[in-house]
Coordinates of C-alpha atoms in Angstrom, one line a residue:
X91 CA -32.5 6.4 25.7
X92 CA -29.5 8.5 26.3
X93 CA -27.4 10.2 23.6
X94 CA -24.5 8.0 24.8
X95 CA -26.4 4.9 23.9
X96 CA -27.0 6.0 20.3
X97 CA -24.6 5.0 17.6
X98 CA -24.4 8.1 15.4
X99 CA -21.9 10.8 14.8
X100 CA -21.2 13.1 17.8
X101 CA -21.6 16.0 15.4
X102 CA -25.3 15.2 15.0
X103 CA -25.9 14.8 18.7
X104 CA -24.3 18.2 19.3
X105 CA -26.5 19.8 16.6
X106 CA -29.6 18.5 18.4
X107 CA -28.4 19.5 21.9
X108 CA -27.7 23.0 20.7
X109 CA -31.3 23.4 19.4
X110 CA -32.4 22.7 23.0
X111 CA -29.9 25.0 24.6
X112 CA -30.7 27.8 22.2
X113 CA -34.4 27.2 22.4
X114 CA -34.7 26.7 18.6
X115 CA -36.5 23.4 18.4
X116 CA -38.2 23.0 15.1
X117 CA -41.7 21.6 15.5
X118 CA -41.5 19.2 12.5
X119 CA -38.2 17.4 11.7
X120 CA -37.2 14.7 9.3
X121 CA -34.5 12.3 10.4
X122 CA -33.2 10.7 7.2
X123 CA -30.8 7.7 7.6
X124 CA -30.2 4.6 5.5
X125 CA -31.4 1.3 6.7
X126 CA -29.3 0.1 9.6
X127 CA -28.5 3.6 11.0
X128 CA -29.6 4.4 14.5
X129 CA -32.0 7.2 13.4
X130 CA -34.9 6.0 15.6
X131 CA -32.7 5.8 18.7
X132 CA -31.5 9.3 18.0
X133 CA -35.1 10.6 17.8
X134 CA -36.0 9.0 21.1
X135 CA -32.8 10.3 22.8
X136 CA -33.5 13.8 21.5
X137 CA -37.0 13.7 23.0
X138 CA -35.7 12.4 26.3
X139 CA -33.1 15.2 26.4
X140 CA -35.8 17.8 25.9
X141 CA -38.0 16.3 28.6
X142 CA -35.3 15.6 31.1
X143 CA -35.7 17.5 34.4
X144 CA -31.9 17.5 35.2
X145 CA -30.2 17.4 31.8
X146 CA -26.5 18.3 31.5
X147 CA -24.5 19.9 28.7
X148 CA -23.9 16.5 27.2
X149 CA -26.9 14.3 27.9
X150 CA -30.1 13.6 29.8
X151 CA -29.6 12.6 33.4
X152 CA -31.1 9.1 33.0
X153 CA -32.5 9.1 36.6
X154 CA -35.2 11.7 36.9
X155 CA -38.9 10.5 36.7
X156 CA -39.1 11.6 33.1
X157 CA -36.0 9.7 32.1
X158 CA -37.1 6.6 33.8
X159 CA -40.4 6.6 31.8
X160 CA -38.5 7.3 28.6
X161 CA -36.2 4.4 29.3
X162 CA -39.2 2.2 29.6
X163 CA -40.9 3.9 26.6
X164 CA -43.9 4.7 28.9
X165 CA -43.7 8.5 29.1
X166 CA -47.3 9.8 28.7
X167 CA -46.2 12.6 26.3
X168 CA -44.2 10.2 24.0
X169 CA -46.3 8.8 21.1
X170 CA -45.2 6.5 18.3
X171 CA -46.8 5.8 14.9
X172 CA -45.5 3.1 12.6
X173 CA -46.6 0.8 9.7
X174 CA -49.3 -1.6 10.7
X175 CA -52.1 -3.7 9.2
X176 CA -55.7 -4.7 10.2
X177 CA -56.4 -8.4 10.7
X178 CA -59.4 -9.8 8.9
X179 CA -62.7 -8.2 10.0
X180 CA -60.9 -5.9 12.4
X181 CA -59.8 -2.2 12.2
X182 CA -56.4 -1.6 13.7
X183 CA -54.0 1.4 14.1
X184 CA -50.6 1.7 15.7
X185 CA -52.1 1.8 19.1
X186 CA -53.2 -1.9 18.7
X187 CA -49.5 -2.9 18.3
X188 CA -48.0 -0.7 20.9
X189 CA -46.9 -3.5 23.3
X190 CA -45.1 -5.4 20.5
X191 CA -43.5 -2.2 19.4
X192 CA -42.2 -1.3 22.9
X193 CA -40.8 -4.7 23.5
X194 CA -39.1 -4.8 20.1
X195 CA -37.5 -1.4 20.7
X196 CA -36.4 -2.2 24.2
X197 CA -34.8 -5.5 23.3
X198 CA -32.9 -4.1 20.3
X199 CA -31.9 -0.7 21.6
X200 CA -34.2 0.9 19.1
X201 CA -32.0 -0.4 16.3
X202 CA -34.5 -2.3 14.2
X203 CA -35.4 -3.0 10.5
X204 CA -38.7 -3.0 8.8
X205 CA -38.4 -6.8 8.2
X206 CA -37.9 -7.3 11.9
X207 CA -41.1 -5.4 12.6
X208 CA -43.0 -7.4 9.9
X209 CA -41.9 -10.6 11.6
X210 CA -42.7 -9.3 15.1
X211 CA -46.4 -8.8 14.3
X212 CA -46.6 -11.8 11.9
X213 CA -47.6 -9.7 9.0
X214 CA -46.5 -12.2 6.4
X215 CA -47.1 -10.9 2.9
X216 CA -49.6 -8.2 4.1
X217 CA -49.0 -4.6 3.1
X218 CA -48.1 -2.5 6.1
X219 CA -49.1 1.2 6.1
X220 CA -49.4 4.2 8.4
X221 CA -53.1 4.7 7.7
X222 CA -55.8 7.4 8.1
X223 CA -56.8 5.9 11.5
X224 CA -53.3 6.6 12.7
X225 CA -53.6 10.3 11.6
X226 CA -56.9 10.5 13.4
X227 CA -55.4 9.2 16.6
X228 CA -52.4 11.6 16.3
X229 CA -54.7 14.6 15.8
X230 CA -56.8 13.6 18.8
X231 CA -53.6 13.3 21.0
X232 CA -52.2 16.5 19.7
X233 CA -55.1 18.7 20.9
X234 CA -54.5 17.6 24.4
X235 CA -52.2 19.4 26.7
X236 CA -48.9 17.7 27.7
X237 CA -49.3 15.5 30.8
X238 CA -45.8 16.0 32.4
X239 CA -43.4 17.5 29.9
X240 CA -43.2 20.9 28.3
X241 CA -43.6 19.3 24.9
X242 CA -45.7 16.5 23.4
X243 CA -43.5 14.2 21.3
X244 CA -44.7 12.3 18.2
X245 CA -42.3 10.0 16.4
X246 CA -43.5 8.6 13.0
X247 CA -41.3 5.7 11.9
X248 CA -41.0 5.2 8.2
X249 CA -43.3 8.1 6.9
X250 CA -42.7 6.7 3.4
X251 CA -45.2 4.0 4.4
X252 CA -48.0 6.6 4.9
X253 CA -50.9 6.2 2.6
X254 CA -52.2 9.3 0.7
X255 CA -55.2 9.9 3.0
X256 CA -53.1 9.8 6.1
X257 CA -50.4 12.1 4.7
X258 CA -53.0 14.7 3.5
X259 CA -54.7 14.7 6.9
X260 CA -51.4 15.6 8.6
X261 CA -50.2 18.4 6.3
X262 CA -51.8 21.3 8.2
X263 CA -50.6 19.8 11.5
X264 CA -47.0 19.6 10.2
X265 CA -47.2 23.2 9.1
X266 CA -49.0 24.6 12.2
X267 CA -49.0 22.2 15.1
X268 CA -51.0 22.8 18.2
X269 CA -49.1 24.2 21.2
X270 CA -45.6 22.9 22.0
X271 CA -45.4 19.9 19.9
X272 CA -42.5 18.1 18.3
X273 CA -43.0 15.8 15.4
X274 CA -40.1 13.7 14.2
X275 CA -40.4 11.7 11.0
X276 CA -37.8 8.9 10.9
X277 CA -37.3 7.9 7.3
X278 CA -35.1 5.7 5.1
X279 CA -36.3 6.5 1.6
X280 CA -36.3 10.2 0.8
X281 CA -37.7 9.7 -2.7
X282 CA -40.8 7.9 -1.5
X283 CA -42.0 10.7 0.8
X284 CA -44.6 13.1 -0.5
X285 CA -43.1 16.5 -1.5
X286 CA -45.7 18.3 0.5
X287 CA -44.4 16.6 3.6
X288 CA -40.8 17.2 2.8
X289 CA -41.5 20.9 2.3
X290 CA -42.9 21.1 5.8
X291 CA -40.1 19.5 7.7
X292 CA -36.5 20.4 8.7
X293 CA -34.1 17.8 7.3
X294 CA -31.4 16.1 9.4
X295 CA -29.3 13.6 7.4
X296 CA -27.9 10.7 9.5
X297 CA -25.0 9.1 7.7
X298 CA -23.4 5.8 8.5
X299 CA -20.7 5.7 11.1
X300 CA -17.1 6.2 9.8
X301 CA -15.4 2.8 9.4
X302 CA -13.1 2.9 12.4
X303 CA -15.9 4.1 14.7
X304 CA -18.2 1.4 13.2
X305 CA -15.6 -1.3 13.9
X306 CA -15.2 0.0 17.5
X307 CA -19.0 -0.2 18.1
X308 CA -19.3 -3.7 16.7
X309 CA -16.3 -5.2 18.5
X310 CA -17.5 -3.7 21.8
X311 CA -21.1 -4.9 21.6
X312 CA -20.4 -8.3 19.9
X313 CA -17.3 -8.8 22.1
X314 CA -15.1 -9.9 19.3
X315 CA -11.7 -8.9 17.9
X316 CA -11.5 -5.8 15.7
X317 CA -10.3 -8.0 12.8
X318 CA -13.6 -9.9 13.1
X319 CA -15.6 -6.6 13.4
X320 CA -13.8 -5.4 10.3
X321 CA -15.0 -8.4 8.4
X322 CA -18.5 -7.9 9.6
X323 CA -18.4 -4.3 8.4
X324 CA -17.4 -5.5 5.0
X325 CA -20.1 -8.1 4.8
X326 CA -22.8 -5.8 5.9
X327 CA -21.7 -2.6 4.1
X328 CA -21.6 -0.8 7.4
X329 CA -25.3 -1.5 8.1
X330 CA -25.2 -1.4 11.9
X331 CA -28.4 -3.3 12.5
X332 CA -27.3 -6.2 10.3
X333 CA -23.7 -6.0 11.7
X334 CA -24.7 -6.5 15.3
X335 CA -27.1 -9.2 14.3
X336 CA -24.5 -11.0 12.2
X337 CA -21.9 -10.5 14.8
X338 CA -23.9 -12.3 17.5
X339 CA -24.2 -15.2 15.1
X340 CA -20.5 -15.4 14.3
X341 CA -19.6 -15.7 18.0
X342 CA -22.4 -18.2 18.7
X343 CA -20.7 -21.5 19.4
X344 CA -24.1 -23.4 19.0
X345 CA -24.4 -22.2 15.4
X346 CA -20.9 -23.4 14.7
X347 CA -21.5 -26.9 16.1
X348 CA -24.8 -27.2 14.2
X349 CA -23.2 -26.1 11.0
X350 CA -20.4 -28.7 11.4
X351 CA -22.9 -31.4 12.2
X352 CA -25.0 -30.6 9.1
X353 CA -21.9 -30.6 6.8
X354 CA -20.6 -33.9 8.2
X355 CA -24.0 -35.5 7.7
X356 CA -24.3 -34.2 4.2
X357 CA -20.8 -35.4 3.4
X358 CA -21.5 -38.9 4.6
X359 CA -24.8 -39.1 2.8
X360 CA -23.1 -38.0 -0.5
X361 CA -19.9 -40.0 -0.4
X362 CA -20.9 -43.1 1.4
X363 CA -24.3 -43.8 0.0
X364 CA -23.7 -47.5 -0.2
X365 CA -22.4 -47.7 3.3
X366 CA -25.0 -45.6 5.1
X367 CA -26.4 -47.3 8.2
X368 CA -29.0 -46.4 10.8
X369 CA -26.5 -44.4 12.9
X370 CA -25.9 -42.0 10.0
X371 CA -29.6 -41.4 9.5
X372 CA -30.1 -41.0 13.3
X373 CA -27.4 -38.4 13.3
X374 CA -28.9 -36.5 10.4
X375 CA -32.4 -36.8 12.0
X376 CA -31.1 -35.4 15.3
X377 CA -29.4 -32.5 13.6
X378 CA -32.5 -31.6 11.7
X379 CA -34.8 -31.9 14.7
X380 CA -32.4 -29.7 16.7
X381 CA -32.7 -27.0 14.0
X382 CA -36.4 -27.4 13.9
X383 CA -36.8 -26.7 17.6
X384 CA -34.8 -23.5 17.5
X385 CA -37.7 -21.3 16.4
X386 CA -37.9 -19.2 13.3
X387 CA -35.7 -16.3 14.3
X388 CA -32.8 -18.5 15.5
X389 CA -33.2 -20.7 12.4
X390 CA -32.6 -17.6 10.3
X391 CA -29.6 -16.7 12.5
X392 CA -28.2 -20.1 11.8
X393 CA -28.6 -19.8 8.0
X394 CA -27.1 -16.3 8.0
X395 CA -24.2 -17.6 10.0
X396 CA -23.7 -20.5 7.7
X397 CA -23.6 -18.3 4.6
X398 CA -20.8 -16.4 6.3
X399 CA -18.8 -19.6 6.8
X400 CA -19.4 -20.7 3.3
X401 CA -17.9 -17.4 2.0
X402 CA -14.8 -18.1 4.1
X403 CA -14.5 -21.6 2.6
X404 CA -14.7 -20.2 -0.9
X405 CA -12.1 -17.6 -0.2
X406 CA -9.7 -20.2 1.3
X407 CA -10.1 -22.5 -1.7
X408 CA -9.2 -19.6 -4.0
X409 CA -6.0 -18.9 -2.0
X410 CA -7.4 -15.6 -0.6
X411 CA -6.5 -16.5 3.0
X412 CA -5.5 -12.9 3.7
X413 CA -9.2 -11.9 3.3
X414 CA -10.4 -14.5 5.9
X415 CA -10.6 -13.6 9.5
X416 CA -12.3 -15.9 12.0
X417 CA -12.4 -16.9 15.7
X418 CA -10.0 -19.8 16.7
X419 CA -12.9 -22.3 17.0
X420 CA -13.7 -21.9 13.3
X421 CA -10.2 -21.7 11.9
X422 CA -9.1 -25.4 11.7
X423 CA -12.5 -26.7 10.7
X424 CA -12.9 -24.2 7.9
X425 CA -9.4 -24.9 6.6
X426 CA -10.2 -28.6 6.5
X427 CA -13.6 -28.2 4.9
X428 CA -12.6 -25.5 2.3
X429 CA -11.6 -28.0 -0.4
X430 CA -15.2 -29.2 -0.6
X431 CA -16.7 -25.7 -1.1
X432 CA -14.9 -23.9 -3.8
X433 CA -15.3 -21.5 -6.7
X434 CA -16.9 -24.3 -8.8
X435 CA -19.8 -25.2 -6.5
X436 CA -19.7 -22.3 -3.9
X437 CA -22.4 -20.3 -5.6
X438 CA -24.7 -23.3 -5.6
X439 CA -24.1 -23.7 -1.9
X440 CA -24.9 -20.0 -1.3
X441 CA -28.1 -20.4 -3.5
X442 CA -29.2 -23.4 -1.4
X443 CA -28.8 -21.6 1.9
X444 CA -30.4 -18.4 0.6
X445 CA -33.4 -20.3 -0.6
X446 CA -33.7 -22.0 2.8
X447 CA -33.4 -18.6 4.5
X448 CA -36.2 -17.2 2.3
X449 CA -38.4 -20.3 2.9
X450 CA -38.0 -20.0 6.7
X451 CA -38.8 -16.2 6.5
X452 CA -42.0 -17.0 4.6
X453 CA -43.1 -19.6 7.3
X454 CA -42.0 -22.6 5.4
X455 CA -42.1 -25.9 7.2
X456 CA -38.7 -26.1 8.9
X457 CA -38.6 -30.0 8.9
X458 CA -39.0 -30.0 5.1
X459 CA -36.7 -27.0 4.5
X460 CA -33.8 -28.4 6.6
X461 CA -34.2 -32.0 5.3
X462 CA -34.1 -30.8 1.7
X463 CA -31.2 -28.5 2.5
X464 CA -29.1 -31.3 4.0
X465 CA -29.5 -33.7 1.0
X466 CA -29.0 -30.8 -1.4
X467 CA -25.7 -29.9 0.3
X468 CA -24.5 -33.4 -0.1
X469 CA -25.2 -33.3 -3.9
X470 CA -23.5 -29.9 -4.2
X471 CA -20.4 -31.1 -2.3
X472 CA -20.1 -34.2 -4.5
X473 CA -21.0 -33.1 -8.0
X474 CA -21.1 -29.3 -7.9
X475 CA -24.5 -28.6 -9.4
X476 CA -27.3 -30.8 -8.3
X477 CA -29.4 -29.7 -11.3
X478 CA -27.1 -31.8 -13.5
X479 CA -28.2 -34.9 -11.6
X480 CA -31.8 -34.1 -12.3
X481 CA -31.1 -33.7 -16.0
X482 CA -29.4 -37.1 -16.1
X483 CA -32.0 -38.8 -14.0

């Protein structure tokens, strides 16, 4: 990964490049950035810059044998450690999840969240840790000489997830590593890291991008207008990982069509209960089955996208049109639908979609989740709070 591909302040990139130029590379560093910052990508780019055989003043070359291997995350001197779990009757470490890890980083430009990783390895409700087996592997790798580079690189993602035994085993290594070794701890929660580890690392704080720069990045990578990117920034509180994820959903025409279809079905089921025929049920069944076949990740994308459209409807019904920015394909439909989702029942609609999102994330049966959601939406549109109906039933 090149510095030019990392979405952090140029000032931070310059600091790291200067440590290489001045030969003042600290052996143990802590990259601290809030969730959604590109801290992990920065750590990889820094290691690639150090190892590059033809680096320039501004970046790694991207073409030498070392850079090619870094781009594929296959460089023999680059090692990752990250939270993991052991399946029943098995003993695992980070090495056992390496292929999933590499694929996730490559497909997301190393801009990932802990929840993404949990879903990638199907951890469910299991507790993920960097365990003592990881520290044993790290120490074994550390005593070996570098294969190709001048340095050995060890990137520990989310060190706050280290268990006590693992952390204690690494303390001496953090203080006095063997040979030319660079350990980078990429963290999100400073207060959850052991003080003994903090005292042995050099801190680099990675702040969120300034708003204008953030909007430029989102508009470029999502391929949307800056007004839409600005709305995304507001919705995600400048969390870049969430912003790019949400942005892709907003410009996804399939999600829009599915949302429209679901709302129309819910409306007819709610308002024309006495006139419902087989065609209406067939349409509802087709919509639900289409959602079921999407797969869990796309189902979550759809529900996240739907929550964004519901917010727009509520704002329009409250005469706050100046706060609503949307692509042309959404504009007319949202204006027409806004009267049915307002300040009175909007929070119930949000609650219904959030509950569905949580159920899907927890491996709920999508056929049951989306069928229940469709009928619940109809009740919310018609009477506001479906719980009132239950009380009167």
